[in-house]
Each structure stands twice: as C-alpha cells, then as structure tokens.
Coordinates of C-alpha atoms in Angstrom, one line a residue:
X1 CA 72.9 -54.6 -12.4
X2 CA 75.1 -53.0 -9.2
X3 CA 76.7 -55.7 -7.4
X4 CA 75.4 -56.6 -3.9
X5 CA 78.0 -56.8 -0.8
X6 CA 78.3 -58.5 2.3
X7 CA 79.0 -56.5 5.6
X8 CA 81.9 -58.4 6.2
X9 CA 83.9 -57.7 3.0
X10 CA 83.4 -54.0 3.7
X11 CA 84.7 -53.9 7.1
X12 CA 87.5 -55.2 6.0
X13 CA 87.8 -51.4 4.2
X14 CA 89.2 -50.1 7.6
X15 CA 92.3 -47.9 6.7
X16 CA 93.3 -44.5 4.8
X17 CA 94.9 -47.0 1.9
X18 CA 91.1 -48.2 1.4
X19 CA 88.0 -46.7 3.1
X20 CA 84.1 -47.8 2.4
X21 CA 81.2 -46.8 4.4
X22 CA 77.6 -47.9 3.9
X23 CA 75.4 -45.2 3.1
X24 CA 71.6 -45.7 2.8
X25 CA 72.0 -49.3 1.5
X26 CA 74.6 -48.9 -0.8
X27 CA 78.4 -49.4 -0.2
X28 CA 80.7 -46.1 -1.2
X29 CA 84.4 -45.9 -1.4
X30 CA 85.8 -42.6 -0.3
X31 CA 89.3 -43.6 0.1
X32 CA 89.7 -40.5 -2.7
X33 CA 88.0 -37.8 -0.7
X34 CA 89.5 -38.6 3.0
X35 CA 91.8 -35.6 2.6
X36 CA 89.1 -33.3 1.3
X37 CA 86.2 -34.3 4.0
X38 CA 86.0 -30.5 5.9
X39 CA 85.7 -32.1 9.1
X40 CA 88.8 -33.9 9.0
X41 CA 89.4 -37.8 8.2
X42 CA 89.5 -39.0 11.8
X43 CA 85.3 -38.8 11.7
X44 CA 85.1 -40.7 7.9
X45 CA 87.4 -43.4 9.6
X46 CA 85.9 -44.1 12.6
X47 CA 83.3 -45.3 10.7
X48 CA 85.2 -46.9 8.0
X49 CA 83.4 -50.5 6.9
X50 CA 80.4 -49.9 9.1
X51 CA 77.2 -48.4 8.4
X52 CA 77.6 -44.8 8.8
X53 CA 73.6 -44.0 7.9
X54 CA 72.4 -43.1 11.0
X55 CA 75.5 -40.9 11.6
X56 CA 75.7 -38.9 8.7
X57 CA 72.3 -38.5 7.3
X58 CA 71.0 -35.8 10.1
X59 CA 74.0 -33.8 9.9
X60 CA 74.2 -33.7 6.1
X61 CA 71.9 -31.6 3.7
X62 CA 70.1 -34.2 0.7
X63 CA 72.3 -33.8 -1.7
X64 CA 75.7 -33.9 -0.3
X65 CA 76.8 -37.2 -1.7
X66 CA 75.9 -36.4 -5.1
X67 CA 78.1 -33.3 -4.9
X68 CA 81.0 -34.1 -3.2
X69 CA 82.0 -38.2 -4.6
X70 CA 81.9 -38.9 -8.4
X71 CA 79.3 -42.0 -9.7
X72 CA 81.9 -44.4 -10.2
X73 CA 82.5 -43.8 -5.9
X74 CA 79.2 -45.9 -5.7
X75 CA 80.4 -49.6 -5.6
X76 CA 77.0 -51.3 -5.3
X77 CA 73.9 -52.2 -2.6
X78 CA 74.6 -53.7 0.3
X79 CA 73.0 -57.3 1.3
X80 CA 70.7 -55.8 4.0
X81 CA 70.4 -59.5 5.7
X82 CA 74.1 -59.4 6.5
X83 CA 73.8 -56.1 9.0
X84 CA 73.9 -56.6 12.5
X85 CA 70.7 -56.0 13.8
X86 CA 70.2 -52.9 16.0
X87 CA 68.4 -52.8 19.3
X88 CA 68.2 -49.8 19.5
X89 CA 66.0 -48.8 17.0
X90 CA 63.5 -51.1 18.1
X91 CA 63.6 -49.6 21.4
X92 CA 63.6 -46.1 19.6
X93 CA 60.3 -47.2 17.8
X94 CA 58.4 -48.3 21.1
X95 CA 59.4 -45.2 22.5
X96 CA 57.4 -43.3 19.2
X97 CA 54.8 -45.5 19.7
X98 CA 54.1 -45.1 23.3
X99 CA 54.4 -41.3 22.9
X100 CA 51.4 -39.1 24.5
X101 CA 49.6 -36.8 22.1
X102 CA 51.2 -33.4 21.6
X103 CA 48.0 -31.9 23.0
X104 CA 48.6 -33.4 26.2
X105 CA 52.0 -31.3 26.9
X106 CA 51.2 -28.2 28.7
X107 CA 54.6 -26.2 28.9
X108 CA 58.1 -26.8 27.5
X109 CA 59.3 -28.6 30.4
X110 CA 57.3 -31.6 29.5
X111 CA 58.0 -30.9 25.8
X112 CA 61.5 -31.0 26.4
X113 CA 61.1 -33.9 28.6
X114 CA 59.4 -36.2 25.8
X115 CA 62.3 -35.5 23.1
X116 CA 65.3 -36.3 25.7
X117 CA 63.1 -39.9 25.0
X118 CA 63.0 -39.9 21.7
X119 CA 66.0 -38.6 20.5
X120 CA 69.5 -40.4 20.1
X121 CA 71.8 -39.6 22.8
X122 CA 74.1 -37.8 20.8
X123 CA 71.5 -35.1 19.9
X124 CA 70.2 -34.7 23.6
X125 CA 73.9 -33.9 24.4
X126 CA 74.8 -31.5 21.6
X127 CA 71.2 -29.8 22.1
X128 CA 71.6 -29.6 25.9
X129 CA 75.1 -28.9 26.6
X130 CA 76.6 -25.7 27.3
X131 CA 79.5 -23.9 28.5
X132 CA 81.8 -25.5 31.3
X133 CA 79.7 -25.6 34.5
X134 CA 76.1 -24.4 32.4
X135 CA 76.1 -21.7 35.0
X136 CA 75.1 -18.9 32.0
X137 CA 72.6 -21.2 30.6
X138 CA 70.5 -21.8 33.8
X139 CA 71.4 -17.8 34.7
X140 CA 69.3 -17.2 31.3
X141 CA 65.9 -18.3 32.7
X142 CA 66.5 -17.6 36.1
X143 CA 66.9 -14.0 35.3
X144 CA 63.5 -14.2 34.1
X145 CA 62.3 -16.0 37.0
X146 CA 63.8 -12.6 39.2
X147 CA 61.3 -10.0 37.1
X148 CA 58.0 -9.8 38.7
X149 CA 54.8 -8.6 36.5
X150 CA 52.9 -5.6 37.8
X151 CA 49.0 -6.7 36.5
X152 CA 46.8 -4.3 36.5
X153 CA 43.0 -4.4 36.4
X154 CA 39.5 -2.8 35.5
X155 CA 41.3 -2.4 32.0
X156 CA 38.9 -4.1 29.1
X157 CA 41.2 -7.3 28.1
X158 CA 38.8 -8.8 25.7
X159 CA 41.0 -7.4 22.7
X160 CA 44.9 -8.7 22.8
X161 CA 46.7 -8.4 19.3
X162 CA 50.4 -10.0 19.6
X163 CA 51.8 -8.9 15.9
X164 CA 54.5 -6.8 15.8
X165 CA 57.1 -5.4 13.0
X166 CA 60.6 -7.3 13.3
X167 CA 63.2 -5.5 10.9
X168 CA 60.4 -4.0 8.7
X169 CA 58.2 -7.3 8.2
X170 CA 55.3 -8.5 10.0
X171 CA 54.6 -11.0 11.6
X172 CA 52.0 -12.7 14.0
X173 CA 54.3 -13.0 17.1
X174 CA 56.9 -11.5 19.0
X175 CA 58.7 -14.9 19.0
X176 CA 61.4 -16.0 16.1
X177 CA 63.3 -19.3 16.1
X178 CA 66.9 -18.3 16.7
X179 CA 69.4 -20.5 15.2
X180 CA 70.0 -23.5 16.0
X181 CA 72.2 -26.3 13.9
X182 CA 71.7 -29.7 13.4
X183 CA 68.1 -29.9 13.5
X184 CA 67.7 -33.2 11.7
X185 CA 69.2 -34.8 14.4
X186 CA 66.0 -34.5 15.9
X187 CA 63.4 -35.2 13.2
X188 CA 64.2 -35.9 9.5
X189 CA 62.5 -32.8 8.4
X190 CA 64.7 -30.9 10.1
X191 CA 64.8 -26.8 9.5
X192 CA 61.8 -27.2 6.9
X193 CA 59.9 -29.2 9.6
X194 CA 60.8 -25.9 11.9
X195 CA 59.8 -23.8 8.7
X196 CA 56.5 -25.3 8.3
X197 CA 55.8 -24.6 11.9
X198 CA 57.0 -21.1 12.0
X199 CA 54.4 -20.7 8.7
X200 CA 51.7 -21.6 10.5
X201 CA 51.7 -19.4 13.7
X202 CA 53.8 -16.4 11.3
X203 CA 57.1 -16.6 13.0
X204 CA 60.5 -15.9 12.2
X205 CA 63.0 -18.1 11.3
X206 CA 66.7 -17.5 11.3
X207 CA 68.2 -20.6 9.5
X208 CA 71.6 -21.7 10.8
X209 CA 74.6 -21.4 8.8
X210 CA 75.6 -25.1 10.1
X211 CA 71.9 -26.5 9.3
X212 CA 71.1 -29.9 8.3
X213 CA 69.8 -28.9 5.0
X214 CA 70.5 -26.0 2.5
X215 CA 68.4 -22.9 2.5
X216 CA 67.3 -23.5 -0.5
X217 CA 65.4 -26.4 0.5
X218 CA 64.4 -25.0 3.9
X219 CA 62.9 -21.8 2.0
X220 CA 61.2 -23.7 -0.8
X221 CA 57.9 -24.6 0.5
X222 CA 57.6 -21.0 2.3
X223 CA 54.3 -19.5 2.4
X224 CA 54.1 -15.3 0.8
X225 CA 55.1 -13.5 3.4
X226 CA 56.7 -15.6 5.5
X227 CA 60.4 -14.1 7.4
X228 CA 63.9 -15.6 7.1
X229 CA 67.1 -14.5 7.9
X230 CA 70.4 -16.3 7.6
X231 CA 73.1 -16.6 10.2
X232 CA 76.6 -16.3 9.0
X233 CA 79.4 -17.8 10.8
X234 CA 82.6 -15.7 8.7
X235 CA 85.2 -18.9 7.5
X236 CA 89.0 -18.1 7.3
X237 CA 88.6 -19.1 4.0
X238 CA 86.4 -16.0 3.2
X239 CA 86.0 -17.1 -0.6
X240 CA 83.2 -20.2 0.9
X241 CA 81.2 -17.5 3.0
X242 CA 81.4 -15.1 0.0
X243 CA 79.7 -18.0 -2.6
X244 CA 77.6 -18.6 0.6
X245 CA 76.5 -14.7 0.4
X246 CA 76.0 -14.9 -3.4
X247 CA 73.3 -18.2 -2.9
X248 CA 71.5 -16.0 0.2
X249 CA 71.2 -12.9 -1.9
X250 CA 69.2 -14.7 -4.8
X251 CA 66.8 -15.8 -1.9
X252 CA 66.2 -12.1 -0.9
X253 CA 62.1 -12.6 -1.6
X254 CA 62.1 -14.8 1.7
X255 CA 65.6 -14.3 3.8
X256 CA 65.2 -11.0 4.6
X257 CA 68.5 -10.0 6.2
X258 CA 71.9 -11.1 7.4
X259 CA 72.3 -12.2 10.9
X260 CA 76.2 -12.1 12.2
X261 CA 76.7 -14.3 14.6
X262 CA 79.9 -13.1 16.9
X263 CA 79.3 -14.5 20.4
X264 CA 81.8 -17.3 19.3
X265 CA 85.0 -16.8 18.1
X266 CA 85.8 -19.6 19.0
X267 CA 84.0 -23.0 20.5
X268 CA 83.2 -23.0 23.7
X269 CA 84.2 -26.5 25.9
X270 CA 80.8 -28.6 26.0
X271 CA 81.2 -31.8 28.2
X272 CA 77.9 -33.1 27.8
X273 CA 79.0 -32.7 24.2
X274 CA 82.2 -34.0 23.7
X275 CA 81.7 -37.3 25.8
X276 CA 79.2 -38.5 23.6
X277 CA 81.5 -37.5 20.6
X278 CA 84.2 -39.7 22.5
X279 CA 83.8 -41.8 18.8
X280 CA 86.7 -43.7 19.9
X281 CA 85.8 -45.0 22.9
X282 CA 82.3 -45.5 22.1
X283 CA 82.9 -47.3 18.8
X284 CA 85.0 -50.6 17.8
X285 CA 88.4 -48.9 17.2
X286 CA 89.3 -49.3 13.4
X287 CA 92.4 -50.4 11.8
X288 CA 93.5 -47.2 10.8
X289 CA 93.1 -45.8 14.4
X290 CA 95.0 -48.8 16.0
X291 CA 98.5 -47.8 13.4
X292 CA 98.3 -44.4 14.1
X293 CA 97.5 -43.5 10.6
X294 CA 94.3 -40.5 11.9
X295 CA 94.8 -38.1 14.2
X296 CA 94.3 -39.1 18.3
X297 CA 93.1 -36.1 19.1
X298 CA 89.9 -35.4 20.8
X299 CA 87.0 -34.6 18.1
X300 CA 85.8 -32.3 20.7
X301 CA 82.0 -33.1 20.3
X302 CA 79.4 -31.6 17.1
X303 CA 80.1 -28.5 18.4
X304 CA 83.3 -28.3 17.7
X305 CA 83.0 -30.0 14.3
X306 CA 80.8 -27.4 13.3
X307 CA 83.2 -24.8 14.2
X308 CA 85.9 -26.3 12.1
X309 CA 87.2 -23.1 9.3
X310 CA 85.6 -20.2 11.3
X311 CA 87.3 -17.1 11.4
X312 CA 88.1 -15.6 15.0
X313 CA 89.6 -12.6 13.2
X314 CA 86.3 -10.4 12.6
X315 CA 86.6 -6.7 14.0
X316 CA 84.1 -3.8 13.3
X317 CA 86.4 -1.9 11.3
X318 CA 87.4 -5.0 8.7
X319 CA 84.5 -7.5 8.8
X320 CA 81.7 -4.8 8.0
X321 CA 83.5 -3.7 5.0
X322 CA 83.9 -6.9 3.5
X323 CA 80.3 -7.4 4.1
X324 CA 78.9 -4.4 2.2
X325 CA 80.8 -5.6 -1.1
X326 CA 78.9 -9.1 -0.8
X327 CA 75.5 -8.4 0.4
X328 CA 72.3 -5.3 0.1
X329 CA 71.1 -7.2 2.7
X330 CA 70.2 -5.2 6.4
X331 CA 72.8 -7.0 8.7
X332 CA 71.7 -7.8 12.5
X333 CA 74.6 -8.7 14.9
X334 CA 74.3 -11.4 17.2
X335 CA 76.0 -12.3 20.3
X336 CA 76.0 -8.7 21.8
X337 CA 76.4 -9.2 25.8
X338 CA 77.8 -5.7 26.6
X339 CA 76.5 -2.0 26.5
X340 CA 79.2 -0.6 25.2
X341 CA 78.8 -2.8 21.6
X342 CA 75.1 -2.2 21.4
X343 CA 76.3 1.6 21.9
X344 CA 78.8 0.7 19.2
X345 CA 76.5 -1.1 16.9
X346 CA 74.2 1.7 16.9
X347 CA 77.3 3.7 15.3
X348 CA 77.0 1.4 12.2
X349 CA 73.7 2.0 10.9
X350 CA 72.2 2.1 8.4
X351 CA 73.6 -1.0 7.5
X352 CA 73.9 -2.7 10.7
X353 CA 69.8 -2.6 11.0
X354 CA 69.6 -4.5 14.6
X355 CA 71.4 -6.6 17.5
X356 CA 70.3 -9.7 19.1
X357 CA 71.6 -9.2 22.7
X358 CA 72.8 -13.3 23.2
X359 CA 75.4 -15.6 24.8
X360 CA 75.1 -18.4 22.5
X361 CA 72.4 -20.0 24.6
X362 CA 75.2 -20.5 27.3
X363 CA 77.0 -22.0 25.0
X364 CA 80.6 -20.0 24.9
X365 CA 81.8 -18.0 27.7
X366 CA 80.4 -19.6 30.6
X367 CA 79.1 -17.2 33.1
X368 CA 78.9 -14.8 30.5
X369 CA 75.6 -12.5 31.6
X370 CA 71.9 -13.2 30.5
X371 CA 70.3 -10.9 27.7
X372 CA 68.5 -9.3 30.2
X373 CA 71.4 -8.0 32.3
X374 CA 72.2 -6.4 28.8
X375 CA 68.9 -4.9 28.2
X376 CA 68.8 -3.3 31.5
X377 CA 72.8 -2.2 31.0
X378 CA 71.8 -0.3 27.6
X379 CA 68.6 1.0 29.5
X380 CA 71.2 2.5 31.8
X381 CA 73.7 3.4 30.0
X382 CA 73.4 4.3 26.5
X383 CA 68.9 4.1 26.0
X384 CA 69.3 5.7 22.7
X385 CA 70.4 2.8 21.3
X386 CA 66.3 1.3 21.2
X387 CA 65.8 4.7 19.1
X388 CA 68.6 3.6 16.6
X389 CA 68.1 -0.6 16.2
X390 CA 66.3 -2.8 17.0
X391 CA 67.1 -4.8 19.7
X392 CA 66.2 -8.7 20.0
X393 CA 66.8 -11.0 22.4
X394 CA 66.9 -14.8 23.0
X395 CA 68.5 -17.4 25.9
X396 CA 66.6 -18.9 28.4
X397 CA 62.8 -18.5 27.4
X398 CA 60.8 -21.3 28.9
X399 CA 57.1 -19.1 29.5
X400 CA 55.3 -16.5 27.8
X401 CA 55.7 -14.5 30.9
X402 CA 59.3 -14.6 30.1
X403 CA 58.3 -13.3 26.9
X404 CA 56.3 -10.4 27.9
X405 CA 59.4 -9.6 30.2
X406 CA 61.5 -9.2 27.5
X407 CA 59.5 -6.7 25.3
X408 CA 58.8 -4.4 28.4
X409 CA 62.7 -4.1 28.8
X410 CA 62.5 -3.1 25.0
X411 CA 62.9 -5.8 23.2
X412 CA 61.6 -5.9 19.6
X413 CA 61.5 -9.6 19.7
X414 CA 62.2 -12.7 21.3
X415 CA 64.1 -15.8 20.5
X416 CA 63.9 -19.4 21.2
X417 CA 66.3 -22.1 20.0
X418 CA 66.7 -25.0 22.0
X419 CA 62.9 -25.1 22.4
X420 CA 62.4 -25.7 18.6
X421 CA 64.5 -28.3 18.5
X422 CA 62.7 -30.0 21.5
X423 CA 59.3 -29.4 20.0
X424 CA 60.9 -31.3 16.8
X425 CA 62.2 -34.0 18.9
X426 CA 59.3 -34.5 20.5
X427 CA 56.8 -34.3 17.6
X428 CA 58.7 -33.5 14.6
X429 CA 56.7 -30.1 12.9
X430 CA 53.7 -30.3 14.6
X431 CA 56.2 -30.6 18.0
X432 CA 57.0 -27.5 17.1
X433 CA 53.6 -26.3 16.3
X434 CA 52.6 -27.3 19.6
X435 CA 55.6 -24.9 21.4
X436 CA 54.4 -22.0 19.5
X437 CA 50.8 -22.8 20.6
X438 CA 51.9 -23.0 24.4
X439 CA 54.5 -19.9 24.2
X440 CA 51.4 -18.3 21.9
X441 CA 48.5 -18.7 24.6
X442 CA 51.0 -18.1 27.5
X443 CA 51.6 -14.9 25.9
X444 CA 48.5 -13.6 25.3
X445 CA 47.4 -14.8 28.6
X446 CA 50.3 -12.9 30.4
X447 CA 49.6 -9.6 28.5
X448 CA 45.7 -9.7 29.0
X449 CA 46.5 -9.6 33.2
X450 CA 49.1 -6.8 32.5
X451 CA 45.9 -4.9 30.8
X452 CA 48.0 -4.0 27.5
X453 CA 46.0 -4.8 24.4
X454 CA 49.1 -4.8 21.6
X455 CA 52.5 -5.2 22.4
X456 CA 53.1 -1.7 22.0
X457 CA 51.4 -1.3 24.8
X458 CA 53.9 -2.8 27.1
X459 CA 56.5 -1.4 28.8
X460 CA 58.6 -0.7 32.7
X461 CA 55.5 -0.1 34.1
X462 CA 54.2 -3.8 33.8
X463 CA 57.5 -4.9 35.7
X464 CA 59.0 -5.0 38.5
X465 CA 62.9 -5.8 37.6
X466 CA 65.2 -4.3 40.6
X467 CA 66.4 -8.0 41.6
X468 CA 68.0 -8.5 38.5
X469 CA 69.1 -4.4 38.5
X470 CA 71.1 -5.4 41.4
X471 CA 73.0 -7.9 39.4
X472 CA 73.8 -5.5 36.2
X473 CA 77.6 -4.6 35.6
X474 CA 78.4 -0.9 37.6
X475 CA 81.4 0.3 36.7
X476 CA 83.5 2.8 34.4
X477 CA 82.1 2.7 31.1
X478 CA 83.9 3.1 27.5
X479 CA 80.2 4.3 25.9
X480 CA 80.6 7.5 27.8
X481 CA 84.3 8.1 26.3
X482 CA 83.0 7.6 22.8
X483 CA 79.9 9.6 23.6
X484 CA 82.5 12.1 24.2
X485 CA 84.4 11.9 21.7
X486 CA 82.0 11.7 18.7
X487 CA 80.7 14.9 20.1
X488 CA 83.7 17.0 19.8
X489 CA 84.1 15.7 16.0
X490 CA 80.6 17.3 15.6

C-alpha cells in the first residue's frame, strides 16, 4: 500500500538537493532528473513542493512520466484534503457552465471571444501573442480586408463543390489546420480533439512538432483517408529530429509529408507571452530561487520554451541534404515571405513538393509582410513558380471571403491556426467543428456570388486586389539574377 502525504511535508522539497512535485495526486521526486529536464531546471523548481498538475499536464504528451522518471521516482498519493483549495477552478467551471451553445456563434470573432473566457490566462497569452508591437499579425487580416470580390451574376449557382487536391490527396475543403503547439492548453483532447474535427469536415491537419501529444496518438483514431503532415522544427542536436523522422516515416499511411518550418530561426519576443510566464513573480518564490541555486533569467514565456534546442543553422544547400537521407517523404517549406525563396524553392523539386507562404502567424519578425503581399510578389515576379509547387498559405483568416481571396491569388490552400485553437477553447472538438462549419458555409456562400462552381473555377477575375498591389515590395530583385544565370548553364 503507497504511502499518503501531506501538502506540507512536500513543500518542504523546495531546492535542487531535494525536489518533489505533485502530479495527478501522487507525490514524485525528480531531484534525479533536474539536470536532464529539456526545458531547463528553473521551470521544475518553480514549482517544487506544489502541485504542478494543472501546469504540466496540457504541455506534456500521456505518457511522459512513464518515460522519462523510473517507478521507484513515485513516492506515494497525496492526501487530497490537505491541498489548498483553488478558486479558480470554481470560477472556471461556472464559466463552462454558463457557456452559450456552439450553434449560437456566428463567426470567429465571437468564437474566439468565448475561449479568451474559458481558457487559463496563460493559454490566451501564448495563443494570442505575437511579435513586438503585433503590427504583422493584425497586417495579416487586414490585407484581406483591402481585396474586394468582383461577383458576378446570371451564372447558375445552385451547384458549388469546395474539394480540391492538396499535395496529391483529397480533401473536402480548401482549408487545413496549420500548426499550432500546445493545444491541450485549451481542451484536454488537444490535437486529437483538432483531429476528430478535421475528420469530420475532411480537412488537413499539419500536427506540430511542439504538440501536446505524440503523433502517434493524434493519428490513431484517424478515419481512411484522412491527411496529415508533420512540422519539423530541425534541433542542434540533429540525432533527436532524426529518431523523430524515423517515428513519422512508419506513419506514412496518414502523415503524408514533411512540413519544414523556417520562418523562425529563432523566437520571436512575445510580451503578452512572457509576462504571463513571469513564473517568478507570479508564484511564491521557492527556496532554491531565494539562494541563487536556478538560473534568474527570464523564461521568456512557452514560446520560448518551446524553442529551447532548435537549430538556426539550416541553409538550402546543407539542411535538404540531410533531409533526403532520413525521409521518402514530399517536403513542404514553410515560412516563405519573399519571391525570391518561392523562386528558389521551386529549384528544389521534386523533393521540395510545395511552400506555405507564412510569417509565423506574426509571431517572429514583426512587421514582416502578410502571405498575400507574397502571393502577389511571386505573381509579379517569378508566376512560374504556381506551375512548379504548390503554393499554400495561412495568417490572418477570419472569413470565408478571406478564403476565396486566397485561392484566386493562387493558392492551393489555406491555413488556419489560431482559430482551431479558439474553436477548442471554446468547445473543445466540436468548437472546432463549429469553425469549420462557419469558415465552410462562409466559403461556399462567397464563391456562389462570385458565380464559380468548383474552386478551380476561381481566379484574378473575381478580385479586385490593387490596394494591397500598392503595398507589395518594388525593387531590384535576386530571382531575375538567378533566372539569368541558370539559363546560361542550359
């Protein structure tokens, strides 16, 4: 029979020489595995003889303890009548149980608006925040907002068939989840709430390499046919993302391809972020913060945890290379934000099968242009690019209008990421079931007035962009130099 502890005996655990935490009712001593935690100590001891449950369980895949701390690491229950009470989960729980039926949100505004509720603060500010001023996250949608549609009419609209091809599969919409990390900090079902979504309304889903649970468990209720890809964040250590590559390539049947995520190097500064990471401020400072004994420095936010081991090395020549060796899988760069690297993207095929034009969802370089100024730069400057990949897009899509946008610039598809979250925030799958409805009917709605029947039928003519041409970079341009000089090779 495990023994049963009191909460004050374990908070007396405090320090690097003896470190508990209290983990979904039982009491664990990781004194042993301080030095090997990948995020660092500090985050292990600021919650050192507390009850860390509510902190680590949405940012930790099931399964976690059990791999990383032996048995004997498992000193016993805890006496549940001897933790403090919390008043915030009560107020949490009225909040669920005053919430309006998901029917009753009409756009993702209001969607978005029912999850800031619902959620902990810390996950509102990690999903929310952006880059410096969030200038390049609000740019995003209101580059949309610049594009007017061109309807036309006397066109039978009776028929409207939104499937598409994305990458060789199909699926039922021109919409895929992009990804996004840390999902269970939203809902406990996290990316397989998101999953179960995407399988009813046949969307993609590209799982993020810093999810809240593994692929394997986000995959494994998948319905035939259903799309994944899997975004790779490269780590120094390149041995981890080469075992990585090796789990993703038994999966093949669902994740489909390899999506490269470049647009951050390195961690952008997130303010909304790091002040409610400010653990040391927010929390009773510990013993072993008090001598000195874990590091003062700034965690910098989940953002910046996530980013801890990732390479900012990667170059085309290198990082491609290595990549063939580990994966058969098509590989789809994301982060593109210039013409001249969809131009040299395009020189990479066949194994480089498409680019997501994306700036991190405003989330890096702030100010950093909108995926639109990008489609309209490749439109301009090198157009056989859409001939030679396919080009996807995500950042700032709030309507289905913004959709349709998209996919008349040339876009194969369109992705959403904070708005998945929000849905799951706000409803948990079928949250996100409702987004997909609204994005779905919006959609369908938008193209019926534009008089295109399939989405192959869009295109310039339904838009009216030259408010948002005005804004697109002019200036000397490296495509046409390597234009040049791949033509005198030939």
């Amino acid at each position: 029979m495990s023994r049963k502890y009191d909460a004050l005996e374990v908070a007396k655990h405090n320090s690097t020489e003896s470190c508990w935490v209290i983990l979904y009712g039982h009491v664990y001593d990781v004194t042993d595995f301080l030095s090997n935690h990948p995020g660092g100590s500090k985050i292990i001891l600021q919650l050192a003889g507390q009850n860390a449950t509510e902190q680590y369980d949405p940012v930790h895949p099931p399964g976690t303890l059990e791999e990383n701390l032996p048995t004997e690491a498992n000193l016993g229950e805890i006496d549940p009548e001897t933790l403090p009470k919390n008043a915030a989960q009560e107020e949490d729980q009225h909040l669920k149980d005053s919430s309006p039926p998901l029917d009753s949100l009409l756009n993702l505004d209001e969607i978005e608006e029912l999850a800031t509720r619902k959620i902990s603060r810390k996950a509102w500010a990690y999903y929310f925040s952006a880059g410096d001023d969030l200038i390049s996250k609000r740019l995003n949608n209101e580059a949309y907002r610049s594009i007017l549609l061109r309807p036309r009419v006397f066109i039978d609209c009776k028929r409207c068939d939104i499937s598409t091809n994305i990458l060789g599969n199909h699926v039922d919409i021109p919409i895929y989840v992009s990804p996004a990390a840390m999902a269970r900090l939203a809902h406990p079902s996290g990316e397989a709430g998101i999953a179960r979504a995407c399988s009813t309304f046949g969307v993609m889903q590209i799982i993020s390499n810093n999810a809240s649970m593994t692929p394997e468990q986000i995959v494994a209720d998948a319905k035939p046919g259903q799309v994944f890809g899997w975004q790779m964040y490269v780590q120094i250590e390149r041995r981890k993302s080469e075992d990585m590559l090796a789990r993703i390539n038994k999966l093949a049947d669902k994740i489909k391809f390899v999506c490269l995520t470049l647009d951050a190097p390195v961690p952008g500064k997130r303010e909304h972020d790091e002040r409610s990471q400010n653990t040391a401020a927010n929390l009773p400072v510990t013993s072993a913060l008090q001598s000195g004994s874990a590091s003062k420095s700034n965690s910098g936010g989940v953002g910046k945890q996530l980013f801890f081991g990732t390479s900012p090395s990667l170059t085309w020549k290198e990082t491609l290379q290595w990549l063939a060796k580990h994966t058969s899988l098509p590989v789809v760069l994301k982060g593109v934000q210039t013409h001249e690297d969809a131009y040299l993207a395009s020189l990479y095929t066949p194994q480089i099968k498409g680019i997501i034009l994306s700036n991190h969802g405003g989330r890096a370089a702030d100010t950093a242009p909108p995926s639109v100024h990008t489609l309209l730069e490749i439109r301009k400057y090198c157009p056989e690019v859409f001939s030679k990949l396919e080009v996807l897009v995500d950042g700032g899509i709030r309507r289905g209008t913004d959709v349709v946008k998209a996919l008349c610039l040339g876009a194969r598809g369109v992705g959403i990421g904070r708005a998945a979250l929000w849905g799951l925030g706000a409803g948990g799958p079928e949250g996100v079931e409702r987004t997909l409805e609204i994005l779905k009917e919006e959609l369908k709605t938008a193209m019926r007035l534009l008089g295109a029947q399939k989405v192959t039928d869009l295109g310039l003519q339904h838009i009216n962009a030259r408010m948002v041409e005005q804004q697109i970079y002019h200036g000397p341009t490296e495509a046409e130099k390597m234009k040049r000089r791949i033509s005198s090779k030939l």
